[in-house]
Coordinates of C-alpha atoms in Angstrom, one line a residue:
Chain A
X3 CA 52.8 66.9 47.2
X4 CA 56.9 66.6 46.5
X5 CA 56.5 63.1 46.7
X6 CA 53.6 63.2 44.4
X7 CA 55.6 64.9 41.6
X8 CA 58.7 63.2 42.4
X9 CA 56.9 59.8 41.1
X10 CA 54.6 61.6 38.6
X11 CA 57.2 60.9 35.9
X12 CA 56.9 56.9 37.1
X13 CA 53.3 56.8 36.7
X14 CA 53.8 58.4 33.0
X15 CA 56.1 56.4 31.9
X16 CA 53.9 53.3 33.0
X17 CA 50.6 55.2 30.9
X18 CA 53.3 55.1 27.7
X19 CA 53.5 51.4 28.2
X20 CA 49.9 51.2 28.6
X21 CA 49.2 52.9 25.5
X22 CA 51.4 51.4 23.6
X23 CA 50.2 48.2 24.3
X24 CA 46.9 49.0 23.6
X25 CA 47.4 49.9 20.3
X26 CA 49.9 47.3 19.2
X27 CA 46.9 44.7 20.6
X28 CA 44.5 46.9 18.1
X29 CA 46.4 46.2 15.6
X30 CA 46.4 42.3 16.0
X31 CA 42.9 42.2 16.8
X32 CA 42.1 44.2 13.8
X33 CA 44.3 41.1 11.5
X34 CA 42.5 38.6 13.1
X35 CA 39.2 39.9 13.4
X36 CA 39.1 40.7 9.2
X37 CA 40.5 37.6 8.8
X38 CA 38.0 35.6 11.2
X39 CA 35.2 37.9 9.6
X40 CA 35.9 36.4 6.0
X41 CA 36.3 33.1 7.0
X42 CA 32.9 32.8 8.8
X43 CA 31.1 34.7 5.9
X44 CA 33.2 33.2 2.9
X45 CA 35.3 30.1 3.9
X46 CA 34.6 26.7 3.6
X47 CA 33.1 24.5 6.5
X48 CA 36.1 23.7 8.3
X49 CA 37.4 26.9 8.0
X50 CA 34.0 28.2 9.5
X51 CA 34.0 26.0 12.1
X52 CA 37.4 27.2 13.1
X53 CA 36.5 30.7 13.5
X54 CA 33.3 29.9 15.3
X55 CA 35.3 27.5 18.0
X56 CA 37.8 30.8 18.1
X57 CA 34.6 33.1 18.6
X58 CA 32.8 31.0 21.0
X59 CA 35.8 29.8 23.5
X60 CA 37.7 33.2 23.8
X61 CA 34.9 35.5 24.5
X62 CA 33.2 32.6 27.2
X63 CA 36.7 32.8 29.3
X64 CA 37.5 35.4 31.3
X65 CA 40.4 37.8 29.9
X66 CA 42.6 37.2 33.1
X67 CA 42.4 33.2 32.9
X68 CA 43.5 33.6 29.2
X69 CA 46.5 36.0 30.3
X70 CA 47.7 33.4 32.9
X71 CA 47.4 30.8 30.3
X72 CA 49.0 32.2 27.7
X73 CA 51.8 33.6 30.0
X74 CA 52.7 30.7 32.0
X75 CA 51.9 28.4 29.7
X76 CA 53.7 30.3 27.0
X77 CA 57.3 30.3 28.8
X78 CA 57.1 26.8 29.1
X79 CA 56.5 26.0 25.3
X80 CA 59.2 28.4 24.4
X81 CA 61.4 26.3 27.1
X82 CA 60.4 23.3 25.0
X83 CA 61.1 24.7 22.0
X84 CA 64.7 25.8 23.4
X85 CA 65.8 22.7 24.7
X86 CA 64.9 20.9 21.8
X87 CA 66.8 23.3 19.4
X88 CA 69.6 23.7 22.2
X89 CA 69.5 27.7 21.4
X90 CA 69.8 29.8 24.6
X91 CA 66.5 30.4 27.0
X92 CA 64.3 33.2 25.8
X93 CA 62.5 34.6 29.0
X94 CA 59.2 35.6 28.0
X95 CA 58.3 39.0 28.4
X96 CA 55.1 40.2 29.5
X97 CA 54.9 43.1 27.2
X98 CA 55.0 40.5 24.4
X99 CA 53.2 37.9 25.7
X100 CA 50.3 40.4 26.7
X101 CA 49.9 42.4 23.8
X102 CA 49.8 39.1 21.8
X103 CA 47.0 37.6 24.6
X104 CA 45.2 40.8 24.5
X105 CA 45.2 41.0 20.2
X106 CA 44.0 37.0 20.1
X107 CA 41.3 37.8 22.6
X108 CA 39.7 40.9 21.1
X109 CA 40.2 39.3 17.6
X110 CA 37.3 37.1 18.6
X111 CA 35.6 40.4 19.6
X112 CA 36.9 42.0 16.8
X113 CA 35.2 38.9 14.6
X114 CA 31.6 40.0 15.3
X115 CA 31.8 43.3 14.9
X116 CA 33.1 43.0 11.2
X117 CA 31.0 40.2 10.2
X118 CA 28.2 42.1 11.5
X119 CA 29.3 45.7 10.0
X120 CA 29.2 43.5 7.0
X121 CA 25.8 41.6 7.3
X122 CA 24.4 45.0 7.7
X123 CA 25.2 46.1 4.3
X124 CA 22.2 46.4 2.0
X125 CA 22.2 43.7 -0.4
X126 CA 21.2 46.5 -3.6
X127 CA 24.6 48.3 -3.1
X128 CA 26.2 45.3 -4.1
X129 CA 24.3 44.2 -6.7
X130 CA 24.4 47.9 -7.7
X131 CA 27.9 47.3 -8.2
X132 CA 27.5 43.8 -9.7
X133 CA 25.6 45.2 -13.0
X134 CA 28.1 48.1 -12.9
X135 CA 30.6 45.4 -14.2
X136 CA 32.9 45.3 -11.0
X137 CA 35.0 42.8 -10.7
X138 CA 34.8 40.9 -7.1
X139 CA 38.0 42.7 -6.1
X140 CA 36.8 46.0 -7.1
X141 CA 33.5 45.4 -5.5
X142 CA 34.9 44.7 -2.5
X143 CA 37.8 47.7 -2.3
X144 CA 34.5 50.0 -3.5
X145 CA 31.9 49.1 -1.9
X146 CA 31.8 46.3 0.8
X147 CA 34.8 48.1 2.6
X148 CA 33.8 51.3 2.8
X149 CA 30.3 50.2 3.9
X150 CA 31.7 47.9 6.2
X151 CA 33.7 50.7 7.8
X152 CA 30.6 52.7 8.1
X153 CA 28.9 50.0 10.1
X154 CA 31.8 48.6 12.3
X155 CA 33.1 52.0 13.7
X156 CA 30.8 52.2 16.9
X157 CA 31.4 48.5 17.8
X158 CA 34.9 48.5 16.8
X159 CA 35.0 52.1 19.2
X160 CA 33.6 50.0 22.3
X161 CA 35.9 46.9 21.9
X162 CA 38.7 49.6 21.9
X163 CA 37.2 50.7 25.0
X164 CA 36.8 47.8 26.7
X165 CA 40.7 46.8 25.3
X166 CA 42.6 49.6 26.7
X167 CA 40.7 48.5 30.0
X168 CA 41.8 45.0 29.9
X169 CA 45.4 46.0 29.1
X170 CA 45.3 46.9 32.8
X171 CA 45.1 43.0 33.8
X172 CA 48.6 42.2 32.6
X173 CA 50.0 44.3 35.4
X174 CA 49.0 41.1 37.5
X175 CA 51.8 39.4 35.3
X176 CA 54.0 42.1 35.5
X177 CA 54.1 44.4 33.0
X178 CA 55.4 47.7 33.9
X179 CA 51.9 49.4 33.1
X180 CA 50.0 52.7 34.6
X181 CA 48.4 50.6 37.4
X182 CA 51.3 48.4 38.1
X183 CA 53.4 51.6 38.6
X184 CA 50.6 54.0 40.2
X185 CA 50.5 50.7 42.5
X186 CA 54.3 50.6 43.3
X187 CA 54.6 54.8 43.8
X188 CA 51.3 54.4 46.1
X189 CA 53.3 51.6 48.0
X190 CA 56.7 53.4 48.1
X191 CA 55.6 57.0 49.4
X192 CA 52.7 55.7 51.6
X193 CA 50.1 57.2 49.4
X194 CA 47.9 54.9 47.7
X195 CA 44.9 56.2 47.1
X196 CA 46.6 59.5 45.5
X197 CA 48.7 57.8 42.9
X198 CA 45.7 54.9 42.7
X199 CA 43.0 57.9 41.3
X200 CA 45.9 59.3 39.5
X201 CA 46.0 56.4 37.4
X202 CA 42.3 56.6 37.0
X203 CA 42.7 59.9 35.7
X204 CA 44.6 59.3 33.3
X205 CA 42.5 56.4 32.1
X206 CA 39.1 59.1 32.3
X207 CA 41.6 61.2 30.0
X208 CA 42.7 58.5 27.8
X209 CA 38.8 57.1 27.5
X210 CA 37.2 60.6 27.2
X211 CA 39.4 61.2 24.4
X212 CA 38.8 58.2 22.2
X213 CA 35.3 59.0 22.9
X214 CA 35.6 62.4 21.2
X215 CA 37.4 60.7 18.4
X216 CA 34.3 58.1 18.0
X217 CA 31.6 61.4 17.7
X218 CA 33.4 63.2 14.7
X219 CA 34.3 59.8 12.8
X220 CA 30.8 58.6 13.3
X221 CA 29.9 62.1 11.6
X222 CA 32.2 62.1 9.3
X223 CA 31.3 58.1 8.1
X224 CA 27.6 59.3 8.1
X225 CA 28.1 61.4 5.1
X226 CA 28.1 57.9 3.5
X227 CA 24.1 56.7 2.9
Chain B
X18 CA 47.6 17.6 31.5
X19 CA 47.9 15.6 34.5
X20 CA 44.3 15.1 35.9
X21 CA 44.8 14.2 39.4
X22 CA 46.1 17.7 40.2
X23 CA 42.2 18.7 39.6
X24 CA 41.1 15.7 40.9
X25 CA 42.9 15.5 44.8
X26 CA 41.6 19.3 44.5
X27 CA 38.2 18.9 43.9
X28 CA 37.3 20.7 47.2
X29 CA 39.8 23.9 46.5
X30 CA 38.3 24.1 43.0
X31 CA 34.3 23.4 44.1
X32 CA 35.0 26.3 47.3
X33 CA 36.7 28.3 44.7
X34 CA 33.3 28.3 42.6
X35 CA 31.3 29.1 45.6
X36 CA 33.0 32.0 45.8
X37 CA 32.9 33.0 42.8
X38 CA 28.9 32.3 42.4
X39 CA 28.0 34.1 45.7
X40 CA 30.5 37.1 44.8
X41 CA 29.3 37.9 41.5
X42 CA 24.7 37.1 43.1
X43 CA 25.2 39.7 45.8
X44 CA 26.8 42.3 43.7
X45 CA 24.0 42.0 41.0
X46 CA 21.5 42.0 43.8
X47 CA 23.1 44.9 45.0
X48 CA 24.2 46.5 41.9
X49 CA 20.4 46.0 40.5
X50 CA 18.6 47.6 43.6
X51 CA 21.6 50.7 43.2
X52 CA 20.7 51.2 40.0
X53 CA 17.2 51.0 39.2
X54 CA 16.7 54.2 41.7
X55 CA 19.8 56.3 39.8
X56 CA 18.3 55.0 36.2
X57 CA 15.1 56.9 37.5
X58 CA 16.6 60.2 38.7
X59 CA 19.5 60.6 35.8
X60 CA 15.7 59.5 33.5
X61 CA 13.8 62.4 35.0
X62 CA 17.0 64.8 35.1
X63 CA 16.9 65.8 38.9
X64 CA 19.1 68.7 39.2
X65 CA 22.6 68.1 40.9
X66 CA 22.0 64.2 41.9
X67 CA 21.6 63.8 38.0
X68 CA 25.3 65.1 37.1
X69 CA 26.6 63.7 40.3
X70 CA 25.5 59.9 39.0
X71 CA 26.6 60.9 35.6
X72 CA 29.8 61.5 37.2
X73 CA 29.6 58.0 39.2
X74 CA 28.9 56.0 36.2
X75 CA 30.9 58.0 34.3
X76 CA 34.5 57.3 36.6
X77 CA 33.3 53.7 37.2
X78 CA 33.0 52.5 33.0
X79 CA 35.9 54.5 31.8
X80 CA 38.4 53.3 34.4
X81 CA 39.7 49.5 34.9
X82 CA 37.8 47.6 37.3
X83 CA 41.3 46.2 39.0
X84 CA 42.4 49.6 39.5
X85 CA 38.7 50.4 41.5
X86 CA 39.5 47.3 43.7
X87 CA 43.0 48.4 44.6
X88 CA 41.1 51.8 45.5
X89 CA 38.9 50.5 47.9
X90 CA 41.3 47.7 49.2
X91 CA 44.8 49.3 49.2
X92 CA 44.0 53.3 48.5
X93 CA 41.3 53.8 51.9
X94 CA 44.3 52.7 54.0
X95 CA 46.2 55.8 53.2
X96 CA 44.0 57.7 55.1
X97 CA 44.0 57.9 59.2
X98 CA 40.8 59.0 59.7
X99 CA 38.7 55.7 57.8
X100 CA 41.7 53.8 59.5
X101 CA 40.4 55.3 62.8
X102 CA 36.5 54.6 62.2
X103 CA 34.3 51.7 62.0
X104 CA 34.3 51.7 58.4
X105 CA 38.1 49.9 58.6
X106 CA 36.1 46.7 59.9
X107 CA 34.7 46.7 56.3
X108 CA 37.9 48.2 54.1
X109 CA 40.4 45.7 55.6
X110 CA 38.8 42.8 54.4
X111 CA 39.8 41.6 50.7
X112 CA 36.3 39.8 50.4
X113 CA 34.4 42.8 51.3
X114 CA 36.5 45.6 48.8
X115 CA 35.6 43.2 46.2
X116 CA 31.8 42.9 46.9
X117 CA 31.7 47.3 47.0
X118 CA 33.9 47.6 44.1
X119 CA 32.0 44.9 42.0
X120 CA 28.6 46.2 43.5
X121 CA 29.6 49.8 42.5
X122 CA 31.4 48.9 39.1
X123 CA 27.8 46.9 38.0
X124 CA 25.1 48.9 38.9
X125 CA 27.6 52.1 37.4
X126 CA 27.0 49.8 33.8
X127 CA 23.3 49.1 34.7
X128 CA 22.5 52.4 35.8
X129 CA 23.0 52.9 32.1
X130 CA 21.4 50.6 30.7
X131 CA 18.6 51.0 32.4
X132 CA 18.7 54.9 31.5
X133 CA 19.0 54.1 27.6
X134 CA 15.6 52.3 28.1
X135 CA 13.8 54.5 30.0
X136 CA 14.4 57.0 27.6
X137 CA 13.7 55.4 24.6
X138 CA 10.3 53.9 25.5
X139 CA 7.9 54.8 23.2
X140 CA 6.0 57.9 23.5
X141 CA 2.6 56.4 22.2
X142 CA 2.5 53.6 24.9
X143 CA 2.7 56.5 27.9
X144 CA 0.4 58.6 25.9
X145 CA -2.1 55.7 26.0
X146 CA -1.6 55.1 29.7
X147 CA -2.1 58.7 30.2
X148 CA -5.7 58.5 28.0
X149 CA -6.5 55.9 30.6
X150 CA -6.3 58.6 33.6
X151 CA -3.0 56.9 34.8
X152 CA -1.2 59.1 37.4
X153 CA 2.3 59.9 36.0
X154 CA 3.2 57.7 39.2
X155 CA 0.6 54.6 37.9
X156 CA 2.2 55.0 34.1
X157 CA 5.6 54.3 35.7
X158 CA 5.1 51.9 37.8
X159 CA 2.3 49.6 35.5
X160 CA 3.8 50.5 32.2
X161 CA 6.9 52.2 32.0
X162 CA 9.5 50.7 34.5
X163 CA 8.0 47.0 33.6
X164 CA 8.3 47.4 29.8
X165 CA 11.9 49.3 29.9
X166 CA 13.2 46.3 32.3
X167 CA 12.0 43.8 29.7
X168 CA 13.5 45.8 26.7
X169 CA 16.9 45.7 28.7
X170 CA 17.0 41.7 29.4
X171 CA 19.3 41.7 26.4
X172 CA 22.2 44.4 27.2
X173 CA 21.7 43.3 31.2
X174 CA 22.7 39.8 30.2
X175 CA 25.8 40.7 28.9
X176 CA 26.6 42.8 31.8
X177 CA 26.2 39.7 34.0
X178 CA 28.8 38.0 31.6
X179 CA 31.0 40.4 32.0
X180 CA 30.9 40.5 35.8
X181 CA 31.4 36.9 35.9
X182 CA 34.2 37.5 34.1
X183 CA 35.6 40.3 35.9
X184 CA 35.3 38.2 39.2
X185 CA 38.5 36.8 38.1
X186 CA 40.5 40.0 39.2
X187 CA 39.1 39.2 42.7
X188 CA 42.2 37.2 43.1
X189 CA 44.5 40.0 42.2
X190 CA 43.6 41.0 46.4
X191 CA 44.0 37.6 47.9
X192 CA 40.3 36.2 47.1
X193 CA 40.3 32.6 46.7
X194 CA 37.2 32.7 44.0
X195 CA 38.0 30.0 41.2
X196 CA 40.8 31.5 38.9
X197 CA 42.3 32.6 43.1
X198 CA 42.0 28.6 43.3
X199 CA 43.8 27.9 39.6
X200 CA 46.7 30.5 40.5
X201 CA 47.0 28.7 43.7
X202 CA 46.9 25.3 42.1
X203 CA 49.8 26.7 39.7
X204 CA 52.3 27.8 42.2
X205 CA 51.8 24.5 43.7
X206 CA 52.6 21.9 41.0
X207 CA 54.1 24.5 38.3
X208 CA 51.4 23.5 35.9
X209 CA 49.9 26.1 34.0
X210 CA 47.8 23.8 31.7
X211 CA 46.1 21.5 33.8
X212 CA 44.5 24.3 36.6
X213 CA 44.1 27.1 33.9
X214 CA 42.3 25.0 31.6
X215 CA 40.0 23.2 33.5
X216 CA 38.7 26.8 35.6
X217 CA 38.4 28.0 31.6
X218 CA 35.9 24.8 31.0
X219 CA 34.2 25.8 34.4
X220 CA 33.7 29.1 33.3
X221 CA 32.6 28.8 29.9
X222 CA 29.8 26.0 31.3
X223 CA 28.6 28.9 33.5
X224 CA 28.1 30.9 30.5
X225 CA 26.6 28.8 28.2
X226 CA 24.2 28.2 31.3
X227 CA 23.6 31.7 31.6
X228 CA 23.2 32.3 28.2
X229 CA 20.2 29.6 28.1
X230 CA 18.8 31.1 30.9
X231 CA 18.7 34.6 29.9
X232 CA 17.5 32.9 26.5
X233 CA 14.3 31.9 28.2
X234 CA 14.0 35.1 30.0
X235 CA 13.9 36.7 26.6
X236 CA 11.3 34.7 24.9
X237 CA 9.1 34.7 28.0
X238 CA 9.6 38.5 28.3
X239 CA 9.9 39.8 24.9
X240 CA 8.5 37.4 22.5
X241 CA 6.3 40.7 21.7
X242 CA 8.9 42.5 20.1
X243 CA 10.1 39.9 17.9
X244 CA 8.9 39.7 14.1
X245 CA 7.9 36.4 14.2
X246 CA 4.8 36.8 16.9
X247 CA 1.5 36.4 15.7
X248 CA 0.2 40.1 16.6
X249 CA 2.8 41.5 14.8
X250 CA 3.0 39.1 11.9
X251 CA 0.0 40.8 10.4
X252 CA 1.3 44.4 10.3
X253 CA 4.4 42.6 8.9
X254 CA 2.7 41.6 5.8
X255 CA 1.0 45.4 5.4
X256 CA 4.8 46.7 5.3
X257 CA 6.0 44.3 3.2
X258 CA 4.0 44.3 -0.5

């Protein structure tokens, strides 16, 4: 018991990492997925065909091949791109290199969701708005937003699930998250399991929570009809 | 990309897949016969075994699969009296953590999904069993349990997905599945690309196969839900003046 509260503040500070991760990979995955979204409803072919390549490669490749990938394979562009510029060697860090391998592969996630959430929006709203005189812009910031919004949140909920999840791969890399450290304090005080379930708990927490967020926006957004 | 790192490795990579395939078969068989039983008691609400799966399934999708398999593979050691039993035989192989974990991590999701279709069958369809003097037990097992397996081909088949790609964290304890064989291959020549890429084509093959397949399964299985099928074509024009 000493010993578990002596490394407590280890396995904490390994959660913060974890969250913060998490949501800084959101965020990216948020870009790319509105920006993927538009470009398979309203770009031209090749930009299409892009985001349908993007869709179709990330989400048939496990997460954990991508993170090696983009990790490894990362440090040795940047290497290249340092020797050719003669600047100094930037070590990659796997906070970086992870949050931006976790954002590019729930962006294709991220994708669907929104062109979906949009697909699902009645085509009378819009036209609704159309004879109301709206301009595209306004049409879109009015109407197709909000709607999408409406229809996105539960899929956009489980991807975030799923995300924080995933986060927990990049410990294999290194990153100084709540498994990696739960897994170093079970090592050090010869406790394993404890500081193993700990870390488990704190993932229940951190899920059960986000879950309870998902129930009151989905009744708030169904006030919209 | 240098090609004859995958090519004088052919044998690594093709064991590699082997593992992989057989890993992720076993667990689904395994998962699927776990959690067709627990769909049916957290269905009918059994007191006290109903909570305790909810709690199962409940630890086992909110938490990180990797952090399950260093449970089972690194956390049991902690404590004497497994280390002491019979069960160690089991726990201190990496192969064998990984079968329980992903057993118990898949049928935790398909528990679930079964669940959602058991309890969203449609009330008419057991009422008409019922008005042909089925037993509650006959209704289940002609009518119910059939028709709720085919309605969850679709979510089932991205579970399988998803545990062929979770058996990639297999080689966080030592399995040599395929990405085990890729990491290898990586430490060896200090190639990321070559290795990494060409276990991402493997995998996304598998995929695409397995999407076909469950494809098929679908339009042999539930071609009678979809609008297009000629029994429900004709209601479809009554709905739609």
């Amino acid at each position: 018991m000493e010993k578990f509260l002596e490394y407590l503040p280890l396995v904490l500070s390994g959660t913060w990492i974890t969250i913060s991760v998490s949501v800084l990979s959101l965020f990216i995955a948020v870009v790319l997925g509105l920006l993927g979204a538009f470009g398979k409803l309203w770009g031209n072919p090749a930009t299409k065909r892009i985001c349908t390549i993007y869709t179709t490669l990330i989400r048939g490749v496990p997460d954990l091949l991508l993170i090696l990938l983009i990790f490894y394979g990362g440090q040795i562009g940047i290497n290249y791109i340092t020797e050719f510029f003669e600047i100094d060697y930037i070590n990659i860090s796997p906070f970086i290199s992870g949050v931006l391998t976790i954002g590019f592969i729930y962006g294709a996630y991220m994708v669907e969701t929104f062109r979906g959430a949009i697909l699902a929006i009645e085509q009378g709203q819009l036209e609704a708005g159309h004879s109301f005189g709206m301009t595209n812009l306004t049409l879109f910031r009015r109407i197709t937003f909000p709607l999408m919004v409406k229809h996105a949140i539960a899929s956009f909920m489980n991807n975030w699930l799923v995300l924080i999840k995933s986060t927990a791969l990049i410990s294999i890399v290194g990153l100084e998250d709540v498994v990696r450290k739960s897994n170093m304090a079970g090592q050090i005080t010869k406790q394993p399991f404890t500081f193993l379930l700990t870390a488990a708990m704190i993932y229940i927490v951190i899920t059960s929570l986000s879950l309870w967020v998902i129930r009151s926006l989905e009744k708030k957004y169904q006030v919209i009809e | 990309m240098n090609f004859s790192i995958v090519i004088d490795n052919i044998p690594l990579l093709l064991d590699g897949l082997w593992v992989t395939l057989h890993l992720i078969s076993l667990s689904l068989v395994l998962g699927f016969m776990l959690a067709l039983p627990l769909a049916l008691i957290r269905h009918f609400k059994v007191p006290v075994a109903n909570q305790l799966i909810w709690g199962f399934t409940y630890f086992f999708r909110s938490t990180p699969l990797i952090l399950q398999i260093y449970l089972i593979y690194y956390g049991t050691g902690q404590f004497s009296w497994i280390r002491d039993s019979w069960m160690w035989v089991i726990l201190e192989k990496a192969y064998l953590c990984g079968l329980i974990a992903f057993t118990l991590n898949t049928a935790a999701y398909t528990t679930e999904i079964f669940r959602n279709a058991l309890d969203t069958m449609r009330k008419n369809e057991i009422e008409a069993a019922i008005a042909f003097g089925m037993s509650t037990w006959k209704a289940y097992t002609r009518i119910v349990i059939p028709n709720s397996l085919r309605r969850s081909i679709p979510p089932y088949s991205n579970e399988v997905i998803f545990l062929l790609h979770s058996s990639s964290i297999a080689s966080a304890i030592t399995i040599t599945e395929l990405t085990g064989a890729a990491r290898y291959l990586y430490s060896k020549y200090y190639d990321p690309f070559t290795p990494f890429l060409a276990v991402s084509l493997v995998y996304l093959v598998i995929v695409f196969l397995l999407t076909y397949i469950f494809k098929l399964l679908e339009r042999r299985f539930l071609s009678y839900l979809s609008i297009n099928h000629e029994s429900t074509k004709k209601l479809g024009d009554f709905g739609n003046p």
